[in-house]
Amino acid sequence: MVHRLDTTHADFEHRFADFLGAKREVSEDVNAIVADIISDVRARGDAALVDYTARFDRFECTGSDLRISKTEIDAAVDACEPGTLAALNLACGRIDAYHARQVPSDDRFTDAAGIELGHRWTAIDAVG
């Protein structure tokens, strides 16, 4: 939501104080909402995707609209300017490389007393 504040308006101080005091989303709120959405999509499948597309994207579609054929993808790629396609491919590679570095890794080492220590990362399903 966009908040427009104008220092020349008489109620600026009050509106600015309200803005500063307003509750912001915290990760627990977002995590709970995302978990609910994922659970709903797992339970209702395409029907949930259609509902969320209408809600968040304000785009009405049907379940059959969710699948994009290889022909449609190929046509979109062919219609794309070569420079734009090159930029998208570059961005994709950079994003992949950046996030690949964020994946945690296991670690083992032996300390000065000869004790082996370490940690191991495992993936868990936080949603349910």
Short mmCIF file of N, CA, C and O in Angstrom, two decimals:
data_model
loop_
_atom_site.label_atom_id
_atom_site.label_comp_id
_atom_site.label_asym_id
_atom_site.label_seq_id
_atom_site.Cartn_x
_atom_site.Cartn_y
_atom_site.Cartn_z
N MET A 1 0.84 -1.17 0.00
CA MET A 1 0.00 0.00 0.00
C MET A 1 0.89 1.23 0.00
O MET A 1 1.84 1.34 0.75
N VAL A 2 0.56 2.18 -0.85
CA VAL A 2 1.31 3.42 -0.95
C VAL A 2 0.74 4.42 0.05
O VAL A 2 -0.47 4.60 0.15
N HIS A 3 1.62 5.04 0.80
CA HIS A 3 1.23 6.09 1.74
C HIS A 3 1.81 7.40 1.22
O HIS A 3 3.01 7.52 1.08
N ARG A 4 0.95 8.36 0.95
CA ARG A 4 1.42 9.67 0.50
C ARG A 4 1.31 10.64 1.66
O ARG A 4 0.24 10.84 2.23
N LEU A 5 2.42 11.22 2.00
CA LEU A 5 2.48 12.22 3.06
C LEU A 5 3.02 13.51 2.47
O LEU A 5 3.96 13.49 1.68
N ASP A 6 2.42 14.61 2.87
CA ASP A 6 2.83 15.92 2.37
C ASP A 6 3.10 16.82 3.57
O ASP A 6 2.20 17.07 4.38
N THR A 7 4.32 17.27 3.69
CA THR A 7 4.69 18.09 4.85
C THR A 7 3.94 19.41 4.91
O THR A 7 3.89 20.04 5.96
N THR A 8 3.31 19.81 3.81
CA THR A 8 2.57 21.08 3.83
C THR A 8 1.14 20.91 4.33
O THR A 8 0.47 21.90 4.58
N HIS A 9 0.67 19.68 4.46
CA HIS A 9 -0.69 19.46 4.96
C HIS A 9 -0.75 19.64 6.46
O HIS A 9 0.19 19.27 7.19
N ALA A 10 -1.86 20.17 6.94
CA ALA A 10 -2.03 20.46 8.37
C ALA A 10 -1.95 19.20 9.23
O ALA A 10 -1.48 19.26 10.37
N ASP A 11 -2.39 18.07 8.71
CA ASP A 11 -2.40 16.84 9.52
C ASP A 11 -1.15 15.98 9.30
O ASP A 11 -1.13 14.81 9.68
N PHE A 12 -0.11 16.55 8.71
CA PHE A 12 1.09 15.79 8.41
C PHE A 12 1.67 15.12 9.65
O PHE A 12 1.97 13.93 9.64
N GLU A 13 1.86 15.86 10.73
CA GLU A 13 2.48 15.30 11.95
C GLU A 13 1.69 14.11 12.45
O GLU A 13 2.26 13.07 12.80
N HIS A 14 0.38 14.24 12.48
CA HIS A 14 -0.48 13.15 12.96
C HIS A 14 -0.39 11.92 12.03
O HIS A 14 -0.21 10.79 12.49
N ARG A 15 -0.49 12.16 10.71
CA ARG A 15 -0.43 11.06 9.75
C ARG A 15 0.94 10.40 9.74
O ARG A 15 1.05 9.18 9.62
N PHE A 16 2.00 11.19 9.91
CA PHE A 16 3.34 10.63 9.95
C PHE A 16 3.53 9.78 11.21
O PHE A 16 4.08 8.69 11.15
N ALA A 17 3.03 10.26 12.34
CA ALA A 17 3.11 9.48 13.59
C ALA A 17 2.34 8.17 13.45
O ALA A 17 2.80 7.12 13.91
N ASP A 18 1.15 8.23 12.83
CA ASP A 18 0.38 7.00 12.60
C ASP A 18 1.14 6.02 11.72
O ASP A 18 1.17 4.82 11.97
N PHE A 19 1.77 6.56 10.68
CA PHE A 19 2.55 5.72 9.77
C PHE A 19 3.70 5.03 10.51
O PHE A 19 3.92 3.83 10.37
N LEU A 20 4.42 5.79 11.33
CA LEU A 20 5.55 5.22 12.07
C LEU A 20 5.09 4.18 13.08
O LEU A 20 5.81 3.22 13.36
N GLY A 21 3.91 4.36 13.64
CA GLY A 21 3.42 3.43 14.66
C GLY A 21 2.66 2.25 14.10
O GLY A 21 2.28 1.34 14.85
N ALA A 22 2.42 2.24 12.82
CA ALA A 22 1.64 1.16 12.21
C ALA A 22 2.40 -0.15 12.27
O ALA A 22 3.62 -0.19 12.12
N LYS A 23 1.66 -1.23 12.49
CA LYS A 23 2.26 -2.56 12.53
C LYS A 23 2.79 -2.92 11.15
O LYS A 23 2.10 -2.78 10.15
N ARG A 24 3.99 -3.36 11.10
CA ARG A 24 4.58 -3.85 9.86
C ARG A 24 4.51 -5.37 9.88
O ARG A 24 4.46 -5.99 10.93
N GLU A 25 4.53 -5.96 8.70
CA GLU A 25 4.55 -7.41 8.64
C GLU A 25 5.84 -7.92 9.26
O GLU A 25 6.91 -7.36 9.04
N VAL A 26 5.74 -8.96 10.04
CA VAL A 26 6.92 -9.62 10.57
C VAL A 26 6.99 -11.00 9.95
O VAL A 26 6.00 -11.52 9.45
N SER A 27 8.16 -11.59 9.98
CA SER A 27 8.34 -12.85 9.27
C SER A 27 7.38 -13.93 9.76
O SER A 27 6.93 -14.76 8.97
N GLU A 28 7.01 -13.91 11.06
CA GLU A 28 6.08 -14.92 11.55
C GLU A 28 4.72 -14.78 10.86
O GLU A 28 4.08 -15.76 10.51
N ASP A 29 4.28 -13.53 10.65
CA ASP A 29 3.02 -13.29 9.95
C ASP A 29 3.10 -13.80 8.52
O ASP A 29 2.20 -14.49 8.05
N VAL A 30 4.16 -13.44 7.83
CA VAL A 30 4.33 -13.85 6.44
C VAL A 30 4.47 -15.36 6.36
O VAL A 30 3.84 -16.00 5.51
N ASN A 31 5.25 -15.96 7.24
CA ASN A 31 5.43 -17.41 7.21
C ASN A 31 4.10 -18.14 7.39
O ASN A 31 3.84 -19.13 6.71
N ALA A 32 3.26 -17.66 8.30
CA ALA A 32 1.96 -18.30 8.53
C ALA A 32 1.07 -18.18 7.30
O ALA A 32 0.39 -19.14 6.92
N ILE A 33 1.06 -17.01 6.69
CA ILE A 33 0.24 -16.80 5.49
C ILE A 33 0.71 -17.69 4.36
O ILE A 33 -0.09 -18.35 3.69
N VAL A 34 2.02 -17.74 4.15
CA VAL A 34 2.58 -18.57 3.08
C VAL A 34 2.29 -20.04 3.35
O VAL A 34 1.90 -20.79 2.43
N ALA A 35 2.42 -20.48 4.60
CA ALA A 35 2.13 -21.87 4.94
C ALA A 35 0.67 -22.20 4.64
O ALA A 35 0.37 -23.29 4.11
N ASP A 36 -0.24 -21.28 4.94
CA ASP A 36 -1.66 -21.50 4.66
C ASP A 36 -1.90 -21.60 3.15
O ASP A 36 -2.68 -22.45 2.70
N ILE A 37 -1.26 -20.74 2.38
CA ILE A 37 -1.43 -20.76 0.92
C ILE A 37 -0.90 -22.07 0.35
O ILE A 37 -1.57 -22.72 -0.47
N ILE A 38 0.28 -22.49 0.78
CA ILE A 38 0.85 -23.74 0.28
C ILE A 38 -0.04 -24.92 0.63
O ILE A 38 -0.30 -25.80 -0.20
N SER A 39 -0.55 -24.93 1.85
CA SER A 39 -1.45 -26.00 2.28
C SER A 39 -2.71 -26.03 1.43
O SER A 39 -3.18 -27.09 1.02
N ASP A 40 -3.26 -24.85 1.15
CA ASP A 40 -4.46 -24.75 0.33
C ASP A 40 -4.19 -25.24 -1.08
O ASP A 40 -5.01 -25.98 -1.65
N VAL A 41 -3.05 -24.87 -1.67
CA VAL A 41 -2.72 -25.32 -3.02
C VAL A 41 -2.52 -26.83 -3.03
O VAL A 41 -2.97 -27.52 -3.97
N ARG A 42 -1.89 -27.37 -2.01
CA ARG A 42 -1.72 -28.83 -1.95
C ARG A 42 -3.07 -29.53 -1.87
O ARG A 42 -3.27 -30.58 -2.47
N ALA A 43 -4.00 -28.94 -1.13
CA ALA A 43 -5.31 -29.56 -0.94
C ALA A 43 -6.22 -29.38 -2.15
O ALA A 43 -6.91 -30.32 -2.57
N ARG A 44 -6.23 -28.19 -2.74
CA ARG A 44 -7.19 -27.88 -3.81
C ARG A 44 -6.59 -27.79 -5.19
O ARG A 44 -7.30 -27.62 -6.18
N GLY A 45 -5.27 -27.83 -5.30
CA GLY A 45 -4.61 -27.84 -6.60
C GLY A 45 -4.89 -26.61 -7.45
O GLY A 45 -4.84 -25.48 -6.96
N ASP A 46 -5.22 -26.86 -8.72
CA ASP A 46 -5.42 -25.77 -9.67
C ASP A 46 -6.51 -24.80 -9.23
O ASP A 46 -6.42 -23.59 -9.50
N ALA A 47 -7.55 -25.29 -8.56
CA ALA A 47 -8.64 -24.41 -8.12
C ALA A 47 -8.09 -23.34 -7.18
O ALA A 47 -8.48 -22.16 -7.26
N ALA A 48 -7.17 -23.72 -6.30
CA ALA A 48 -6.56 -22.74 -5.40
C ALA A 48 -5.69 -21.76 -6.18
O ALA A 48 -5.71 -20.55 -5.91
N LEU A 49 -4.93 -22.25 -7.16
CA LEU A 49 -4.09 -21.36 -7.97
C LEU A 49 -4.94 -20.35 -8.72
O LEU A 49 -4.58 -19.17 -8.80
N VAL A 50 -6.07 -20.78 -9.25
CA VAL A 50 -6.97 -19.87 -9.96
C VAL A 50 -7.49 -18.81 -8.99
O VAL A 50 -7.52 -17.62 -9.31
N ASP A 51 -7.88 -19.23 -7.78
CA ASP A 51 -8.38 -18.27 -6.78
C ASP A 51 -7.30 -17.27 -6.38
O ASP A 51 -7.57 -16.07 -6.29
N TYR A 52 -6.09 -17.74 -6.14
CA TYR A 52 -5.00 -16.83 -5.73
C TYR A 52 -4.57 -15.91 -6.87
O TYR A 52 -4.20 -14.76 -6.63
N THR A 53 -4.64 -16.40 -8.10
CA THR A 53 -4.32 -15.55 -9.25
C THR A 53 -5.32 -14.40 -9.34
O THR A 53 -4.94 -13.25 -9.55
N ALA A 54 -6.59 -14.71 -9.14
CA ALA A 54 -7.62 -13.66 -9.16
C ALA A 54 -7.42 -12.68 -8.00
O ALA A 54 -7.52 -11.47 -8.16
N ARG A 55 -7.09 -13.22 -6.84
CA ARG A 55 -6.94 -12.39 -5.64
C ARG A 55 -5.71 -11.50 -5.70
O ARG A 55 -5.78 -10.29 -5.46
N PHE A 56 -4.56 -12.07 -6.00
CA PHE A 56 -3.31 -11.32 -5.92
C PHE A 56 -2.95 -10.60 -7.23
O PHE A 56 -2.37 -9.52 -7.20
N ASP A 57 -3.25 -11.23 -8.36
CA ASP A 57 -2.87 -10.65 -9.65
C ASP A 57 -4.02 -9.92 -10.32
O ASP A 57 -3.83 -9.29 -11.36
N ARG A 58 -5.22 -10.07 -9.75
CA ARG A 58 -6.43 -9.49 -10.34
C ARG A 58 -6.58 -9.93 -11.80
O ARG A 58 -6.89 -9.13 -12.68
N PHE A 59 -6.33 -11.20 -12.02
CA PHE A 59 -6.44 -11.78 -13.35
C PHE A 59 -7.34 -13.00 -13.26
O PHE A 59 -7.06 -13.93 -12.51
N GLU A 60 -8.44 -12.96 -13.98
CA GLU A 60 -9.37 -14.08 -13.99
C GLU A 60 -8.91 -15.12 -15.01
O GLU A 60 -8.63 -14.79 -16.15
N CYS A 61 -8.83 -16.36 -14.57
CA CYS A 61 -8.43 -17.43 -15.47
C CYS A 61 -9.12 -18.72 -15.04
O CYS A 61 -9.84 -18.75 -14.04
N THR A 62 -8.89 -19.77 -15.79
CA THR A 62 -9.42 -21.09 -15.44
C THR A 62 -8.23 -22.03 -15.26
O THR A 62 -7.09 -21.68 -15.59
N GLY A 63 -8.51 -23.21 -14.78
CA GLY A 63 -7.44 -24.19 -14.60
C GLY A 63 -6.72 -24.51 -15.89
O GLY A 63 -5.50 -24.70 -15.91
N SER A 64 -7.44 -24.51 -17.00
CA SER A 64 -6.79 -24.82 -18.29
C SER A 64 -5.88 -23.69 -18.75
O SER A 64 -4.97 -23.90 -19.55
N ASP A 65 -6.11 -22.46 -18.22
CA ASP A 65 -5.25 -21.33 -18.57
C ASP A 65 -3.89 -21.40 -17.87
O ASP A 65 -2.97 -20.68 -18.25
N LEU A 66 -3.78 -22.26 -16.87
CA LEU A 66 -2.53 -22.31 -16.09
C LEU A 66 -1.40 -23.01 -16.83
O LEU A 66 -0.24 -22.75 -16.57
N ARG A 67 -1.75 -23.89 -17.74
CA ARG A 67 -0.72 -24.63 -18.47
C ARG A 67 -0.35 -23.87 -19.74
O ARG A 67 -1.21 -23.47 -20.51
N ILE A 68 0.95 -23.67 -19.92
CA ILE A 68 1.45 -23.00 -21.12
C ILE A 68 2.14 -24.06 -21.96
O ILE A 68 3.05 -24.75 -21.48
N SER A 69 1.70 -24.19 -23.19
CA SER A 69 2.24 -25.23 -24.06
C SER A 69 3.64 -24.88 -24.54
O SER A 69 4.05 -23.71 -24.52
N LYS A 70 4.37 -25.90 -24.98
CA LYS A 70 5.70 -25.67 -25.55
C LYS A 70 5.60 -24.76 -26.77
O LYS A 70 6.45 -23.89 -26.98
N THR A 71 4.55 -24.91 -27.55
CA THR A 71 4.35 -24.06 -28.73
C THR A 71 4.22 -22.60 -28.32
O THR A 71 4.80 -21.70 -28.95
N GLU A 72 3.44 -22.33 -27.25
CA GLU A 72 3.28 -20.95 -26.77
C GLU A 72 4.60 -20.38 -26.25
O GLU A 72 4.93 -19.22 -26.48
N ILE A 73 5.35 -21.23 -25.54
CA ILE A 73 6.65 -20.79 -25.02
C ILE A 73 7.60 -20.47 -26.17
O ILE A 73 8.26 -19.43 -26.18
N ASP A 74 7.65 -21.37 -27.15
CA ASP A 74 8.53 -21.15 -28.30
C ASP A 74 8.14 -19.87 -29.05
O ASP A 74 9.02 -19.10 -29.46
N ALA A 75 6.85 -19.62 -29.18
CA ALA A 75 6.38 -18.41 -29.88
C ALA A 75 6.77 -17.16 -29.09
O ALA A 75 7.18 -16.15 -29.69
N ALA A 76 6.67 -17.23 -27.78
CA ALA A 76 7.05 -16.08 -26.95
C ALA A 76 8.55 -15.82 -27.05
O ALA A 76 9.00 -14.67 -27.15
N VAL A 77 9.35 -16.87 -27.04
CA VAL A 77 10.81 -16.72 -27.18
C VAL A 77 11.13 -16.12 -28.55
O VAL A 77 11.95 -15.20 -28.66
N ASP A 78 10.48 -16.62 -29.60
CA ASP A 78 10.72 -16.10 -30.95
C ASP A 78 10.33 -14.63 -31.08
O ASP A 78 10.94 -13.88 -31.84
N ALA A 79 9.31 -14.20 -30.34
CA ALA A 79 8.82 -12.82 -30.41
C ALA A 79 9.67 -11.86 -29.56
O ALA A 79 9.56 -10.65 -29.70
N CYS A 80 10.52 -12.41 -28.74
CA CYS A 80 11.34 -11.59 -27.83
C CYS A 80 12.54 -11.01 -28.58
O CYS A 80 13.19 -11.69 -29.37
N GLU A 81 12.82 -9.74 -28.31
CA GLU A 81 14.01 -9.10 -28.90
C GLU A 81 15.26 -9.87 -28.45
O GLU A 81 15.37 -10.23 -27.28
N PRO A 82 16.21 -10.11 -29.34
CA PRO A 82 17.42 -10.86 -28.95
C PRO A 82 18.15 -10.25 -27.76
O PRO A 82 18.62 -10.97 -26.88
N GLY A 83 18.24 -8.92 -27.72
CA GLY A 83 18.92 -8.27 -26.60
C GLY A 83 18.20 -8.49 -25.28
O GLY A 83 18.83 -8.70 -24.22
N THR A 84 16.88 -8.46 -25.33
CA THR A 84 16.08 -8.71 -24.12
C THR A 84 16.24 -10.14 -23.67
O THR A 84 16.41 -10.43 -22.47
N LEU A 85 16.20 -11.07 -24.61
CA LEU A 85 16.37 -12.49 -24.28
C LEU A 85 17.76 -12.73 -23.69
O LEU A 85 17.89 -13.47 -22.70
N ALA A 86 18.78 -12.11 -24.24
CA ALA A 86 20.14 -12.25 -23.70
C ALA A 86 20.21 -11.69 -22.28
O ALA A 86 20.82 -12.29 -21.39
N ALA A 87 19.56 -10.56 -22.04
CA ALA A 87 19.55 -9.96 -20.70
C ALA A 87 18.82 -10.86 -19.70
O ALA A 87 19.27 -11.03 -18.56
N LEU A 88 17.70 -11.45 -20.13
CA LEU A 88 16.97 -12.36 -19.25
C LEU A 88 17.79 -13.61 -18.93
O LEU A 88 17.81 -14.08 -17.79
N ASN A 89 18.48 -14.15 -19.93
CA ASN A 89 19.33 -15.32 -19.70
C ASN A 89 20.49 -14.99 -18.77
O ASN A 89 20.84 -15.78 -17.89
N LEU A 90 21.09 -13.81 -18.95
CA LEU A 90 22.16 -13.38 -18.05
C LEU A 90 21.64 -13.24 -16.63
O LEU A 90 22.26 -13.73 -15.67
N ALA A 91 20.49 -12.58 -16.48
CA ALA A 91 19.90 -12.40 -15.14
C ALA A 91 19.60 -13.75 -14.51
O ALA A 91 19.88 -13.97 -13.32
N CYS A 92 19.05 -14.67 -15.28
CA CYS A 92 18.72 -16.00 -14.77
C CYS A 92 19.97 -16.71 -14.25
O CYS A 92 19.97 -17.26 -13.15
N GLY A 93 21.03 -16.68 -15.02
CA GLY A 93 22.28 -17.31 -14.60
C GLY A 93 22.85 -16.67 -13.34
O GLY A 93 23.34 -17.37 -12.44
N ARG A 94 22.79 -15.36 -13.27
CA ARG A 94 23.32 -14.66 -12.09
C ARG A 94 22.49 -14.97 -10.86
O ARG A 94 23.03 -15.16 -9.77
N ILE A 95 21.17 -15.00 -11.01
CA ILE A 95 20.29 -15.32 -9.87
C ILE A 95 20.54 -16.74 -9.39
O ILE A 95 20.66 -16.99 -8.19
N ASP A 96 20.63 -17.68 -10.33
CA ASP A 96 20.93 -19.07 -9.96
C ASP A 96 22.25 -19.18 -9.20
O ASP A 96 22.34 -19.83 -8.16
N ALA A 97 23.29 -18.53 -9.73
CA ALA A 97 24.61 -18.60 -9.11
C ALA A 97 24.60 -17.97 -7.72
O ALA A 97 25.19 -18.50 -6.77
N TYR A 98 23.89 -16.86 -7.58
CA TYR A 98 23.82 -16.18 -6.28
C TYR A 98 23.16 -17.07 -5.24
O TYR A 98 23.67 -17.27 -4.14
N HIS A 99 22.01 -17.64 -5.58
CA HIS A 99 21.28 -18.44 -4.61
C HIS A 99 21.94 -19.80 -4.35
O HIS A 99 21.80 -20.36 -3.25
N ALA A 100 22.67 -20.32 -5.33
CA ALA A 100 23.39 -21.58 -5.10
C ALA A 100 24.42 -21.40 -4.00
O ALA A 100 24.69 -22.33 -3.23
N ARG A 101 24.97 -20.19 -3.86
CA ARG A 101 25.96 -19.93 -2.81
C ARG A 101 25.32 -19.85 -1.43
O ARG A 101 26.00 -19.93 -0.42
N GLN A 102 24.01 -19.68 -1.37
CA GLN A 102 23.31 -19.56 -0.09
C GLN A 102 22.93 -20.91 0.51
O GLN A 102 22.51 -20.96 1.65
N VAL A 103 23.05 -21.97 -0.27
CA VAL A 103 22.68 -23.28 0.24
C VAL A 103 23.66 -23.67 1.34
O VAL A 103 24.88 -23.67 1.12
N PRO A 104 23.15 -23.99 2.53
CA PRO A 104 24.04 -24.38 3.63
C PRO A 104 24.78 -25.68 3.30
O PRO A 104 24.30 -26.49 2.51
N SER A 105 25.92 -25.85 3.90
CA SER A 105 26.68 -27.08 3.68
C SER A 105 27.07 -27.67 5.03
O SER A 105 27.14 -26.99 6.04
N ASP A 106 27.31 -28.96 5.02
CA ASP A 106 27.78 -29.66 6.22
C ASP A 106 29.21 -29.22 6.52
O ASP A 106 29.93 -28.77 5.63
N ASP A 107 29.61 -29.37 7.77
CA ASP A 107 30.97 -29.01 8.14
C ASP A 107 31.44 -29.95 9.25
O ASP A 107 30.69 -30.24 10.18
N ARG A 108 32.66 -30.43 9.13
CA ARG A 108 33.27 -31.27 10.17
C ARG A 108 34.71 -30.80 10.34
O ARG A 108 35.38 -30.46 9.37
N PHE A 109 35.15 -30.79 11.57
CA PHE A 109 36.54 -30.44 11.84
C PHE A 109 36.96 -31.04 13.17
O PHE A 109 36.14 -31.45 13.98
N THR A 110 38.25 -31.12 13.37
CA THR A 110 38.81 -31.61 14.62
C THR A 110 39.45 -30.44 15.34
O THR A 110 40.28 -29.72 14.76
N ASP A 111 39.03 -30.24 16.60
CA ASP A 111 39.57 -29.10 17.35
C ASP A 111 40.94 -29.44 17.93
O ASP A 111 41.48 -30.53 17.73
N ALA A 112 41.52 -28.49 18.65
CA ALA A 112 42.88 -28.64 19.20
C ALA A 112 42.98 -29.81 20.17
O ALA A 112 44.06 -30.39 20.34
N ALA A 113 41.88 -30.21 20.80
CA ALA A 113 41.89 -31.34 21.74
C ALA A 113 41.69 -32.67 21.04
O ALA A 113 41.66 -33.72 21.68
N GLY A 114 41.57 -32.66 19.72
CA GLY A 114 41.39 -33.89 18.96
C GLY A 114 39.95 -34.36 18.87
O GLY A 114 39.69 -35.49 18.47
N ILE A 115 39.01 -33.51 19.27
CA ILE A 115 37.60 -33.87 19.23
C ILE A 115 37.02 -33.47 17.88
O ILE A 115 37.21 -32.35 17.41
N GLU A 116 36.31 -34.41 17.26
CA GLU A 116 35.67 -34.10 15.99
C GLU A 116 34.33 -33.41 16.24
O GLU A 116 33.50 -33.89 16.99
N LEU A 117 34.16 -32.27 15.61
CA LEU A 117 32.95 -31.48 15.77
C LEU A 117 32.38 -31.19 14.38
O LEU A 117 33.07 -31.33 13.38
N GLY A 118 31.14 -30.74 14.35
CA GLY A 118 30.57 -30.35 13.07
C GLY A 118 29.08 -30.18 13.14
O GLY A 118 28.47 -30.28 14.20
N HIS A 119 28.54 -29.90 12.00
CA HIS A 119 27.09 -29.78 11.87
C HIS A 119 26.67 -30.30 10.51
O HIS A 119 27.47 -30.36 9.57
N ARG A 120 25.41 -30.71 10.45
CA ARG A 120 24.88 -31.25 9.20
C ARG A 120 23.53 -30.60 8.93
O ARG A 120 22.69 -30.50 9.82
N TRP A 121 23.35 -30.13 7.72
CA TRP A 121 22.10 -29.50 7.32
C TRP A 121 21.19 -30.54 6.69
O TRP A 121 21.62 -31.34 5.88
N THR A 122 19.94 -30.50 7.09
CA THR A 122 18.95 -31.35 6.46
C THR A 122 17.73 -30.51 6.12
O THR A 122 17.42 -29.54 6.79
N ALA A 123 17.05 -30.89 5.07
CA ALA A 123 15.86 -30.16 4.67
C ALA A 123 14.66 -30.73 5.42
O ALA A 123 14.52 -31.94 5.58
N ILE A 124 13.80 -29.83 5.91
CA ILE A 124 12.57 -30.25 6.56
C ILE A 124 11.41 -29.55 5.87
O ILE A 124 11.56 -28.50 5.27
N ASP A 125 10.26 -30.13 5.98
CA ASP A 125 9.06 -29.52 5.41
C ASP A 125 8.44 -28.66 6.50
O ASP A 125 7.76 -29.15 7.39
N ALA A 126 8.70 -27.35 6.44
CA ALA A 126 8.22 -26.44 7.47
C ALA A 126 6.73 -26.19 7.37
O ALA A 126 6.12 -25.66 8.29
N VAL A 127 6.12 -26.58 6.26
CA VAL A 127 4.71 -26.28 6.06
C VAL A 127 3.83 -27.35 6.68
O VAL A 127 2.76 -27.08 7.19
N GLY A 128 4.24 -28.55 6.63
CA GLY A 128 3.35 -29.53 7.24
C GLY A 128 3.55 -30.89 6.74
O GLY A 128 2.96 -31.81 6.96
#
